[in-house]
Amino acid sequence: MKDATRWHGTDSAWTILNGQLKSSFEQINSIFYISTDVAPLPVNTWQWWMQLNFNTSSLNYVDTYLCADKRDLLDSLLTGYFVRTGNTKDEVCLYRKDPHATPVLLIDGRDGVTNHSTNTLNVKVTHNARHEWTLIVNDIVEGTATDSMYTKGSIMGFAIRQSTASFIGKHFFDNIIAGDAHTEPENIHVVINEILYDGDVEFVELYNNGTDPVSLSQLYIIRAKTNGGFTDRVAFPAGTLAPGSYAAFTSDSDALCIQYHCVSPAQIYKMALPSLTNEKGSIYIINNKEDTIDALQYTDAMHFPLAANTKGVSLERLDVNAPTQQFSNWHSASSTVGFATPGSANSQQLSAVDLPGTFTLTPEVFSPDNDGTDDVAVINYMLPAAGTVADISIYDAAGRSVKTVCNHFLLSSKGFFTWDGTDDVHNIVPSGIYVVYASFLHPEGDMQRWKLPLVLAKRKNT
């Protein structure tokens, strides 16, 4: 922590010990804070180290404000965004703070992260010009969200909630960094587009979703350990990824193109690709400054639920503009293309549409047989602003509920969900007419309801 930083906050509540910011407020059942000026939105990154020498709870947690509009972090009229470390589920989550209102949960982190007598955390939050937020704790991506409600806050700080005397003086902070994010990540719009992690030969495919060419040699791939910490950092080979282009990376390009149809062999690169874990795992794409360009936590559950065996089947991204970590943004590669499309367009893609209304379905008739054509029904929504809470369910013609798509889900201003034709216990539903019912609760308290028909059709030989 730099001594030159000017901090303001609760008197006599803080001290510097061995170069670290340490809490020293001796009042029980209290809330106290400290804050400082930082660079404002829209583009920013925040990082800090913290150690909490106690098990967190609903009465003992830390709120780290990233871009508040007031120095007094206890002001009820304050607006901005903050990370709460602790609370009932011992998690690390991103929230939006509105005046005189319950904080809005944007990123729901893993449960149990701070359920230890000593919790040492390295936390990083990024926010880009597209108002996309990413929360990373000990090198694990907790999630992503899109929210643009507030764009002018420039105050960072820590607010402590403590109950009894056993929690006094047990909060430590260091390596606090806040400022404009590097311009280089903002020019690198590379996303993870396809991954084959369980097969005789593995690969990871990238797609350039930007307008500028990207030098591959400035990027690295990292496989994350489940207990935190990066491992197997490997540089990508030399090359240029043009806008709108694909590139697949594998340790054995010859074997890959024997087993799968490589439409564009020039887009297949051989490299020392880290061995990818089966069933579930994580991969990160970073630059040479260790900024995260994109990250994916994959799991077998992302595959088509009725696939008997997904060994040798890749996961394909449905929409390059939707969040990488959105569960419904991934699907098994189609059988008609040989179960993978390395270095070329995915067999499973969502066409960009200009939505005529708030809530639409495409297509109106779909056939979930994994043949690459209309395998999922896409539930699109477009709203005036973020902050709407949605409940979406699917009913059969007799009015019976067969699938809960989302329950009290906080929406961004624009997005989609998918339905693969299965019910809540992952069984395929019969062919027939179904109804998608949605209710949207807007931030102002208004309720909007939608009901749209949908046909599930199957081929006669399936």
Short mmCIF file of C-alpha atoms in Angstrom, two decimals:
data_model
loop_
_atom_site.label_atom_id
_atom_site.label_comp_id
_atom_site.label_asym_id
_atom_site.label_seq_id
_atom_site.Cartn_x
_atom_site.Cartn_y
_atom_site.Cartn_z
CA MET A 1 0.00 0.00 0.00
CA LYS A 2 1.45 3.37 -1.02
CA ASP A 3 1.84 5.90 1.77
CA ALA A 4 1.07 8.75 -0.67
CA THR A 5 -2.52 7.59 -1.13
CA ARG A 6 -4.95 9.98 0.60
CA TRP A 7 -7.58 8.04 2.54
CA HIS A 8 -10.64 9.34 4.34
CA GLY A 9 -12.95 7.51 6.69
CA THR A 10 -14.00 6.59 10.20
CA ASP A 11 -11.64 8.20 12.74
CA SER A 12 -9.36 5.87 14.71
CA ALA A 13 -10.68 2.83 12.81
CA TRP A 14 -7.55 2.06 10.82
CA THR A 15 -3.81 1.70 11.21
CA ILE A 16 -0.80 0.74 9.09
CA LEU A 17 0.97 -2.42 10.27
CA ASN A 18 4.00 -3.72 8.36
CA GLY A 19 2.90 -1.73 5.33
CA GLN A 20 -0.60 -3.19 5.35
CA LEU A 21 -3.90 -1.44 6.04
CA LYS A 22 -5.36 -2.98 9.22
CA SER A 23 -8.70 -2.43 10.92
CA SER A 24 -8.53 -1.24 14.55
CA PHE A 25 -12.09 -0.17 15.38
CA GLU A 26 -12.96 -1.47 18.85
CA GLN A 27 -16.68 -0.78 18.79
CA ILE A 28 -18.80 -3.93 18.57
CA ASN A 29 -21.87 -4.25 16.34
CA SER A 30 -20.52 -1.51 14.10
CA ILE A 31 -19.92 -0.47 10.49
CA PHE A 32 -16.90 1.64 9.58
CA TYR A 33 -15.11 2.57 6.36
CA ILE A 34 -12.16 4.13 4.57
CA SER A 35 -12.14 5.54 1.02
CA THR A 36 -10.01 7.32 -1.57
CA ASP A 37 -10.27 8.90 -5.04
CA VAL A 38 -9.52 6.67 -8.04
CA ALA A 39 -9.94 6.84 -11.81
CA PRO A 40 -13.60 7.03 -12.90
CA LEU A 41 -15.52 4.73 -15.21
CA PRO A 42 -16.17 3.73 -17.99
CA VAL A 43 -12.95 1.71 -18.34
CA ASN A 44 -11.29 0.52 -15.18
CA THR A 45 -9.68 -2.31 -13.28
CA TRP A 46 -9.45 -2.85 -9.52
CA GLN A 47 -7.19 -5.25 -7.63
CA TRP A 48 -6.52 -5.82 -3.95
CA TRP A 49 -5.15 -8.36 -1.49
CA MET A 50 -7.08 -9.01 1.67
CA GLN A 51 -6.84 -11.32 4.65
CA LEU A 52 -9.74 -11.91 7.01
CA ASN A 53 -8.74 -13.87 10.10
CA PHE A 54 -12.23 -15.18 10.83
CA ASN A 55 -15.11 -17.13 9.32
CA THR A 56 -17.40 -14.65 7.61
CA SER A 57 -21.13 -14.42 8.31
CA SER A 58 -24.19 -12.26 7.68
CA LEU A 59 -22.94 -9.94 10.47
CA ASN A 60 -19.24 -10.02 9.58
CA TYR A 61 -18.19 -9.16 6.04
CA VAL A 62 -16.35 -6.58 3.92
CA ASP A 63 -17.84 -4.39 1.18
CA THR A 64 -15.19 -3.13 -1.26
CA TYR A 65 -16.58 -0.17 -3.18
CA LEU A 66 -15.14 0.21 -6.67
CA CYS A 67 -16.67 3.39 -8.06
CA ALA A 68 -18.95 5.02 -5.51
CA ASP A 69 -20.19 8.55 -6.03
CA LYS A 70 -19.64 9.62 -2.39
CA ARG A 71 -16.64 9.42 -0.06
CA ASP A 72 -18.91 8.49 2.84
CA LEU A 73 -19.49 4.82 2.07
CA LEU A 74 -22.24 4.65 4.70
CA ASP A 75 -24.38 7.33 3.00
CA SER A 76 -27.79 5.83 2.14
CA LEU A 77 -27.90 7.91 -1.07
CA LEU A 78 -24.62 6.46 -2.35
CA THR A 79 -24.64 4.86 -5.82
CA GLY A 80 -22.08 2.65 -7.50
CA TYR A 81 -20.77 -0.92 -7.44
CA PHE A 82 -19.16 -2.99 -4.71
CA VAL A 83 -17.81 -6.47 -3.97
CA ARG A 84 -19.10 -8.13 -0.81
CA THR A 85 -16.71 -10.64 0.76
CA GLY A 86 -18.57 -12.87 3.19
CA ASN A 87 -22.23 -12.85 4.20
CA THR A 88 -24.50 -15.85 4.79
CA LYS A 89 -23.08 -18.10 2.05
CA ASP A 90 -19.42 -17.17 2.67
CA GLU A 91 -19.02 -15.98 -0.91
CA VAL A 92 -17.51 -13.13 -2.92
CA CYS A 93 -20.13 -11.33 -5.07
CA LEU A 94 -20.53 -8.16 -7.14
CA TYR A 95 -23.44 -5.83 -6.35
CA ARG A 96 -24.90 -2.56 -7.58
CA LYS A 97 -25.82 0.02 -4.92
CA ASP A 98 -28.93 2.10 -5.54
CA PRO A 99 -30.19 4.92 -3.26
CA HIS A 100 -32.41 3.74 -0.38
CA ALA A 101 -32.67 0.25 -1.90
CA THR A 102 -31.50 -3.29 -1.32
CA PRO A 103 -28.26 -3.91 -3.27
CA VAL A 104 -28.75 -5.63 -6.62
CA LEU A 105 -26.78 -8.86 -7.07
CA LEU A 106 -24.91 -8.86 -10.40
CA ILE A 107 -22.40 -11.71 -10.00
CA ASP A 108 -23.14 -14.54 -7.59
CA GLY A 109 -19.81 -16.06 -6.53
CA ARG A 110 -19.07 -19.57 -5.29
CA ASP A 111 -20.42 -20.54 -1.88
CA GLY A 112 -18.00 -21.39 0.95
CA VAL A 113 -15.01 -19.39 -0.29
CA THR A 114 -14.60 -17.54 3.02
CA ASN A 115 -15.75 -20.30 5.35
CA HIS A 116 -12.30 -20.61 6.98
CA SER A 117 -10.65 -19.26 10.10
CA THR A 118 -8.11 -17.50 7.85
CA ASN A 119 -9.13 -16.26 4.40
CA THR A 120 -6.43 -14.89 2.09
CA LEU A 121 -7.85 -13.52 -1.15
CA ASN A 122 -6.51 -11.81 -4.25
CA VAL A 123 -9.48 -10.08 -5.86
CA LYS A 124 -9.67 -8.47 -9.29
CA VAL A 125 -12.60 -6.74 -11.00
CA THR A 126 -12.54 -5.49 -14.58
CA HIS A 127 -14.99 -3.26 -16.39
CA ASN A 128 -14.74 -2.35 -20.07
CA ALA A 129 -16.28 0.20 -22.40
CA ARG A 130 -19.15 -2.20 -23.16
CA HIS A 131 -20.05 -2.18 -19.45
CA GLU A 132 -19.08 -5.82 -19.01
CA TRP A 133 -17.98 -6.74 -15.49
CA THR A 134 -15.75 -9.69 -14.54
CA LEU A 135 -15.04 -10.81 -10.96
CA ILE A 136 -11.93 -12.93 -10.31
CA VAL A 137 -10.95 -14.35 -6.90
CA ASN A 138 -7.64 -16.18 -6.47
CA ASP A 139 -7.40 -16.51 -10.26
CA ILE A 140 -10.82 -18.15 -10.58
CA VAL A 141 -13.54 -16.33 -12.53
CA GLU A 142 -16.56 -15.99 -10.26
CA GLY A 143 -18.71 -14.73 -13.11
CA THR A 144 -19.51 -11.94 -15.55
CA ALA A 145 -22.34 -9.43 -15.84
CA THR A 146 -23.38 -6.44 -17.91
CA ASP A 147 -24.65 -3.31 -16.14
CA SER A 148 -24.43 0.37 -17.09
CA MET A 149 -26.66 2.01 -14.49
CA TYR A 150 -23.87 4.21 -13.07
CA THR A 151 -20.87 5.53 -15.00
CA LYS A 152 -19.40 8.48 -13.06
CA GLY A 153 -18.35 7.19 -9.65
CA SER A 154 -14.68 7.64 -8.71
CA ILE A 155 -14.40 6.57 -5.07
CA MET A 156 -12.89 3.26 -3.95
CA GLY A 157 -12.92 2.04 -0.37
CA PHE A 158 -13.63 -0.64 2.21
CA ALA A 159 -16.65 -0.79 4.54
CA ILE A 160 -16.44 -3.28 7.41
CA ARG A 161 -19.38 -4.88 9.19
CA GLN A 162 -18.38 -6.49 12.50
CA SER A 163 -20.46 -7.86 15.35
CA THR A 164 -18.61 -8.96 18.49
CA ALA A 165 -15.19 -8.26 19.97
CA SER A 166 -13.77 -11.50 18.50
CA PHE A 167 -13.76 -9.87 15.04
CA ILE A 168 -11.96 -6.66 15.96
CA GLY A 169 -8.62 -5.96 14.27
CA LYS A 170 -8.75 -8.99 11.96
CA HIS A 171 -9.08 -7.26 8.57
CA PHE A 172 -5.91 -6.68 6.50
CA PHE A 173 -5.54 -5.07 3.05
CA ASP A 174 -2.60 -4.56 0.70
CA ASN A 175 -1.57 -4.21 -2.97
CA ILE A 176 -4.56 -1.98 -3.69
CA ILE A 177 -4.54 -0.94 -7.35
CA ALA A 178 -7.20 1.03 -9.19
CA GLY A 179 -6.99 2.92 -12.45
CA ASP A 180 -7.62 2.90 -16.15
CA ALA A 181 -7.33 -0.56 -17.60
CA HIS A 182 -4.54 -1.07 -20.13
CA THR A 183 -5.59 0.08 -23.58
CA GLU A 184 -4.18 -3.14 -25.07
CA PRO A 185 -6.94 -5.45 -23.67
CA GLU A 186 -9.57 -3.05 -25.00
CA ASN A 187 -8.17 -3.58 -28.52
CA ILE A 188 -8.05 -7.37 -28.16
CA HIS A 189 -11.55 -8.74 -28.63
CA VAL A 190 -10.54 -12.39 -28.74
CA VAL A 191 -13.01 -14.91 -27.32
CA ILE A 192 -12.92 -18.64 -26.66
CA ASN A 193 -15.17 -20.06 -29.37
CA GLU A 194 -14.81 -23.85 -29.19
CA ILE A 195 -13.13 -26.38 -26.93
CA LEU A 196 -12.54 -30.13 -27.10
CA TYR A 197 -11.32 -31.27 -23.70
CA ASP A 198 -12.27 -34.96 -23.69
CA GLY A 199 -10.94 -36.72 -26.77
CA ASP A 200 -8.00 -38.51 -28.32
CA VAL A 201 -6.78 -35.10 -29.46
CA GLU A 202 -7.73 -31.82 -27.76
CA PHE A 203 -7.98 -28.27 -29.07
CA VAL A 204 -9.01 -24.75 -28.13
CA GLU A 205 -10.37 -22.37 -30.76
CA LEU A 206 -10.26 -18.56 -30.61
CA TYR A 207 -12.30 -16.04 -32.58
CA ASN A 208 -11.46 -12.39 -33.23
CA ASN A 209 -14.65 -10.51 -32.44
CA GLY A 210 -13.06 -7.09 -32.89
CA THR A 211 -12.15 -4.81 -35.78
CA ASP A 212 -8.35 -4.96 -35.47
CA PRO A 213 -5.93 -7.80 -36.26
CA VAL A 214 -4.48 -9.50 -33.18
CA SER A 215 -0.92 -10.76 -32.87
CA LEU A 216 -1.21 -14.25 -31.38
CA SER A 217 2.30 -14.18 -29.93
CA GLN A 218 1.20 -11.59 -27.33
CA LEU A 219 -1.35 -14.02 -25.89
CA TYR A 220 -1.04 -16.95 -23.47
CA ILE A 221 -3.29 -19.80 -22.46
CA ILE A 222 -3.47 -20.83 -18.82
CA ARG A 223 -5.18 -23.77 -17.18
CA ALA A 224 -6.34 -22.95 -13.66
CA LYS A 225 -6.08 -25.29 -10.71
CA THR A 226 -9.31 -25.87 -8.81
CA ASN A 227 -7.69 -24.71 -5.55
CA GLY A 228 -6.59 -21.40 -7.06
CA GLY A 229 -3.37 -20.36 -8.74
CA PHE A 230 -2.41 -20.50 -12.40
CA THR A 231 -0.54 -23.41 -13.90
CA ASP A 232 0.70 -24.41 -17.35
CA ARG A 233 1.16 -20.93 -18.82
CA VAL A 234 1.93 -21.42 -22.51
CA ALA A 235 2.45 -18.79 -25.21
CA PHE A 236 0.48 -19.04 -28.43
CA PRO A 237 2.54 -19.48 -31.61
CA ALA A 238 3.39 -16.59 -33.91
CA GLY A 239 0.63 -15.54 -36.25
CA THR A 240 -2.08 -12.97 -36.83
CA LEU A 241 -5.77 -13.47 -36.17
CA ALA A 242 -7.74 -11.24 -38.52
CA PRO A 243 -11.11 -9.74 -37.54
CA GLY A 244 -13.87 -12.30 -37.99
CA SER A 245 -11.37 -15.18 -38.20
CA TYR A 246 -10.96 -18.45 -36.31
CA ALA A 247 -7.83 -20.21 -35.10
CA ALA A 248 -7.63 -23.63 -33.45
CA PHE A 249 -4.68 -24.69 -31.29
CA THR A 250 -3.69 -28.28 -30.62
CA SER A 251 -0.65 -30.33 -29.68
CA ASP A 252 -1.11 -32.61 -32.73
CA SER A 253 -2.47 -30.84 -35.79
CA ASP A 254 -2.05 -33.89 -38.04
CA ALA A 255 -4.07 -36.12 -35.73
CA LEU A 256 -6.72 -33.43 -35.32
CA CYS A 257 -7.26 -33.08 -39.06
CA ILE A 258 -7.37 -36.85 -39.53
CA GLN A 259 -10.10 -37.26 -36.95
CA TYR A 260 -12.03 -34.09 -37.81
CA HIS A 261 -12.65 -32.17 -41.01
CA CYS A 262 -10.33 -29.15 -41.03
CA VAL A 263 -11.99 -26.80 -43.49
CA SER A 264 -9.16 -24.25 -43.16
CA PRO A 265 -5.88 -26.10 -42.40
CA ALA A 266 -4.02 -22.77 -42.28
CA GLN A 267 -6.09 -21.88 -39.21
CA ILE A 268 -4.87 -24.95 -37.29
CA TYR A 269 -1.81 -24.18 -35.12
CA LYS A 270 0.43 -26.70 -33.40
CA MET A 271 1.58 -25.75 -29.91
CA ALA A 272 2.31 -27.27 -26.52
CA LEU A 273 -1.35 -27.02 -25.48
CA PRO A 274 -1.78 -27.75 -21.77
CA SER A 275 -3.63 -30.99 -21.13
CA LEU A 276 -7.27 -30.12 -20.45
CA THR A 277 -9.07 -31.84 -17.59
CA ASN A 278 -12.12 -33.99 -18.31
CA GLU A 279 -15.60 -33.42 -16.84
CA LYS A 280 -14.87 -29.83 -15.80
CA GLY A 281 -12.05 -27.32 -15.80
CA SER A 282 -10.99 -23.75 -16.58
CA ILE A 283 -8.97 -22.01 -19.26
CA TYR A 284 -7.85 -18.39 -19.42
CA ILE A 285 -6.57 -16.31 -22.30
CA ILE A 286 -4.26 -13.56 -21.01
CA ASN A 287 -1.81 -11.07 -22.48
CA ASN A 288 1.81 -10.49 -21.49
CA LYS A 289 0.68 -8.10 -18.73
CA GLU A 290 -1.47 -10.87 -17.25
CA ASP A 291 -4.72 -9.08 -18.09
CA THR A 292 -7.50 -11.61 -18.63
CA ILE A 293 -8.75 -11.38 -22.22
CA ASP A 294 -11.30 -14.17 -21.89
CA ALA A 295 -11.99 -17.10 -19.57
CA LEU A 296 -14.18 -20.20 -19.58
CA GLN A 297 -15.12 -22.59 -16.83
CA TYR A 298 -16.45 -25.60 -18.70
CA THR A 299 -18.34 -28.66 -17.53
CA ASP A 300 -19.92 -31.75 -19.08
CA ALA A 301 -23.30 -30.28 -18.15
CA MET A 302 -22.87 -27.76 -20.99
CA HIS A 303 -23.21 -30.58 -23.52
CA PHE A 304 -26.46 -31.68 -25.13
CA PRO A 305 -28.22 -33.48 -22.23
CA LEU A 306 -29.34 -36.48 -24.27
CA ALA A 307 -25.93 -37.24 -25.75
CA ALA A 308 -25.02 -40.77 -24.65
CA ASN A 309 -21.28 -40.14 -24.90
CA THR A 310 -19.56 -36.77 -25.30
CA LYS A 311 -16.02 -38.11 -25.62
CA GLY A 312 -14.59 -36.63 -28.79
CA VAL A 313 -17.38 -34.02 -29.02
CA SER A 314 -16.46 -30.35 -28.80
CA LEU A 315 -18.36 -27.58 -27.04
CA GLU A 316 -19.27 -24.78 -29.43
CA ARG A 317 -20.14 -21.21 -28.55
CA LEU A 318 -23.57 -20.17 -29.83
CA ASP A 319 -23.12 -16.38 -29.86
CA VAL A 320 -19.78 -14.55 -29.88
CA ASN A 321 -21.48 -11.43 -28.50
CA ALA A 322 -23.03 -13.16 -25.48
CA PRO A 323 -21.03 -13.66 -22.26
CA THR A 324 -18.49 -16.48 -22.40
CA GLN A 325 -19.52 -17.92 -19.07
CA GLN A 326 -23.25 -17.90 -19.84
CA PHE A 327 -24.22 -21.56 -19.47
CA SER A 328 -26.82 -21.45 -22.24
CA ASN A 329 -24.27 -20.01 -24.68
CA TRP A 330 -22.69 -23.44 -25.30
CA HIS A 331 -23.86 -26.58 -27.09
CA SER A 332 -22.41 -29.86 -28.34
CA ALA A 333 -21.06 -29.74 -31.89
CA SER A 334 -23.38 -31.25 -34.45
CA SER A 335 -23.13 -34.87 -35.56
CA THR A 336 -23.49 -33.76 -39.20
CA VAL A 337 -20.05 -32.11 -39.13
CA GLY A 338 -18.32 -34.93 -37.27
CA PHE A 339 -18.73 -33.45 -33.76
CA ALA A 340 -16.16 -30.62 -34.07
CA THR A 341 -15.29 -27.70 -36.36
CA PRO A 342 -11.66 -26.73 -35.60
CA GLY A 343 -10.54 -23.51 -37.27
CA SER A 344 -13.89 -22.73 -38.91
CA ALA A 345 -17.42 -21.51 -38.16
CA ASN A 346 -19.27 -23.49 -35.53
CA SER A 347 -22.00 -25.92 -36.51
CA GLN A 348 -24.13 -24.54 -33.68
CA GLN A 349 -24.61 -20.78 -33.98
CA LEU A 350 -27.30 -18.23 -33.28
CA SER A 351 -28.07 -15.81 -36.05
CA ALA A 352 -28.00 -12.15 -35.10
CA VAL A 353 -31.51 -10.73 -35.32
CA ASP A 354 -32.93 -7.26 -34.97
CA LEU A 355 -35.48 -7.91 -32.27
CA PRO A 356 -38.84 -6.34 -33.11
CA GLY A 357 -40.07 -6.53 -29.54
CA THR A 358 -39.16 -7.16 -25.94
CA PHE A 359 -39.60 -10.94 -25.98
CA THR A 360 -39.31 -13.24 -29.01
CA LEU A 361 -38.68 -16.89 -29.89
CA THR A 362 -36.54 -18.21 -32.72
CA PRO A 363 -37.31 -20.51 -34.40
CA GLU A 364 -40.99 -21.10 -33.79
CA VAL A 365 -40.46 -24.79 -34.64
CA PHE A 366 -37.31 -26.53 -33.40
CA SER A 367 -36.00 -30.11 -33.40
CA PRO A 368 -33.53 -31.00 -30.62
CA ASP A 369 -31.76 -33.88 -32.39
CA ASN A 370 -28.22 -32.39 -32.50
CA ASP A 371 -28.10 -32.35 -36.30
CA GLY A 372 -26.93 -28.74 -36.39
CA THR A 373 -30.26 -27.33 -37.56
CA ASP A 374 -32.66 -25.67 -35.10
CA ASP A 375 -31.41 -27.80 -32.21
CA VAL A 376 -32.35 -25.23 -29.57
CA ALA A 377 -35.13 -22.74 -29.12
CA VAL A 378 -33.75 -19.28 -28.42
CA ILE A 379 -35.65 -17.01 -26.04
CA ASN A 380 -34.57 -13.44 -26.85
CA TYR A 381 -35.26 -10.37 -24.78
CA MET A 382 -34.47 -6.68 -25.17
CA LEU A 383 -35.19 -4.12 -22.44
CA PRO A 384 -34.77 -0.36 -22.07
CA ALA A 385 -32.20 -0.82 -19.27
CA ALA A 386 -30.63 -3.42 -17.03
CA GLY A 387 -32.09 -4.31 -13.64
CA THR A 388 -35.21 -6.25 -14.62
CA VAL A 389 -35.88 -9.53 -12.79
CA ALA A 390 -37.31 -12.38 -14.85
CA ASP A 391 -39.17 -15.65 -14.30
CA ILE A 392 -39.43 -17.80 -17.43
CA SER A 393 -41.05 -21.25 -17.58
CA ILE A 394 -42.25 -23.62 -20.29
CA TYR A 395 -45.61 -25.39 -20.18
CA ASP A 396 -47.09 -28.19 -22.27
CA ALA A 397 -50.45 -28.00 -24.07
CA ALA A 398 -52.23 -29.29 -20.95
CA GLY A 399 -50.85 -26.44 -18.85
CA ARG A 400 -48.32 -28.52 -16.94
CA SER A 401 -44.95 -26.95 -16.15
CA VAL A 402 -42.14 -28.89 -17.82
CA LYS A 403 -39.13 -26.58 -17.57
CA THR A 404 -37.99 -23.67 -15.43
CA VAL A 405 -35.71 -21.60 -17.63
CA CYS A 406 -34.89 -19.01 -14.97
CA ASN A 407 -36.20 -18.03 -11.55
CA HIS A 408 -35.82 -14.47 -10.20
CA PHE A 409 -32.94 -13.93 -12.64
CA LEU A 410 -31.41 -10.44 -12.93
CA LEU A 411 -31.31 -9.47 -16.60
CA SER A 412 -28.99 -7.23 -18.57
CA SER A 413 -30.57 -4.89 -21.10
CA LYS A 414 -30.34 -7.46 -23.90
CA GLY A 415 -29.73 -11.20 -23.98
CA PHE A 416 -31.14 -14.67 -24.50
CA PHE A 417 -31.84 -18.07 -22.97
CA THR A 418 -32.02 -21.42 -24.75
CA TRP A 419 -34.19 -24.51 -24.39
CA ASP A 420 -32.87 -27.85 -25.60
CA GLY A 421 -36.15 -29.75 -25.37
CA THR A 422 -35.59 -31.34 -21.97
CA ASP A 423 -37.63 -31.05 -18.79
CA ASP A 424 -36.43 -30.19 -15.30
CA VAL A 425 -35.05 -33.69 -14.76
CA HIS A 426 -33.25 -33.76 -18.14
CA ASN A 427 -35.68 -36.04 -19.97
CA ILE A 428 -36.64 -35.18 -23.54
CA VAL A 429 -40.23 -33.98 -23.78
CA PRO A 430 -42.67 -35.32 -26.40
CA SER A 431 -43.28 -33.58 -29.70
CA GLY A 432 -46.04 -31.04 -29.56
CA ILE A 433 -47.02 -27.48 -28.83
CA TYR A 434 -45.54 -25.73 -25.80
CA VAL A 435 -45.98 -22.29 -24.29
CA VAL A 436 -43.16 -20.09 -23.04
CA TYR A 437 -44.44 -17.92 -20.20
CA ALA A 438 -42.36 -15.00 -18.92
CA SER A 439 -42.91 -12.35 -16.28
CA PHE A 440 -40.59 -9.34 -16.05
CA LEU A 441 -40.44 -7.20 -12.90
CA HIS A 442 -38.95 -3.84 -13.83
CA PRO A 443 -36.87 -1.71 -11.41
CA GLU A 444 -39.74 0.77 -11.11
CA GLY A 445 -42.02 -2.02 -9.86
CA ASP A 446 -43.99 -2.53 -13.09
CA MET A 447 -44.81 -6.11 -14.10
CA GLN A 448 -44.83 -7.24 -17.74
CA ARG A 449 -46.01 -10.69 -18.84
CA TRP A 450 -45.50 -12.58 -22.10
CA LYS A 451 -46.90 -15.85 -23.46
CA LEU A 452 -45.62 -17.28 -26.75
CA PRO A 453 -46.28 -20.65 -28.46
CA LEU A 454 -43.47 -22.96 -29.50
CA VAL A 455 -43.48 -26.24 -31.45
CA LEU A 456 -41.10 -29.10 -30.70
CA ALA A 457 -40.87 -31.42 -33.69
CA LYS A 458 -38.97 -34.68 -34.15
CA ARG A 459 -38.03 -36.56 -37.25
CA LYS A 460 -39.94 -39.78 -37.78
CA ASN A 461 -36.78 -41.88 -37.64
CA THR A 462 -35.59 -40.45 -34.29
#
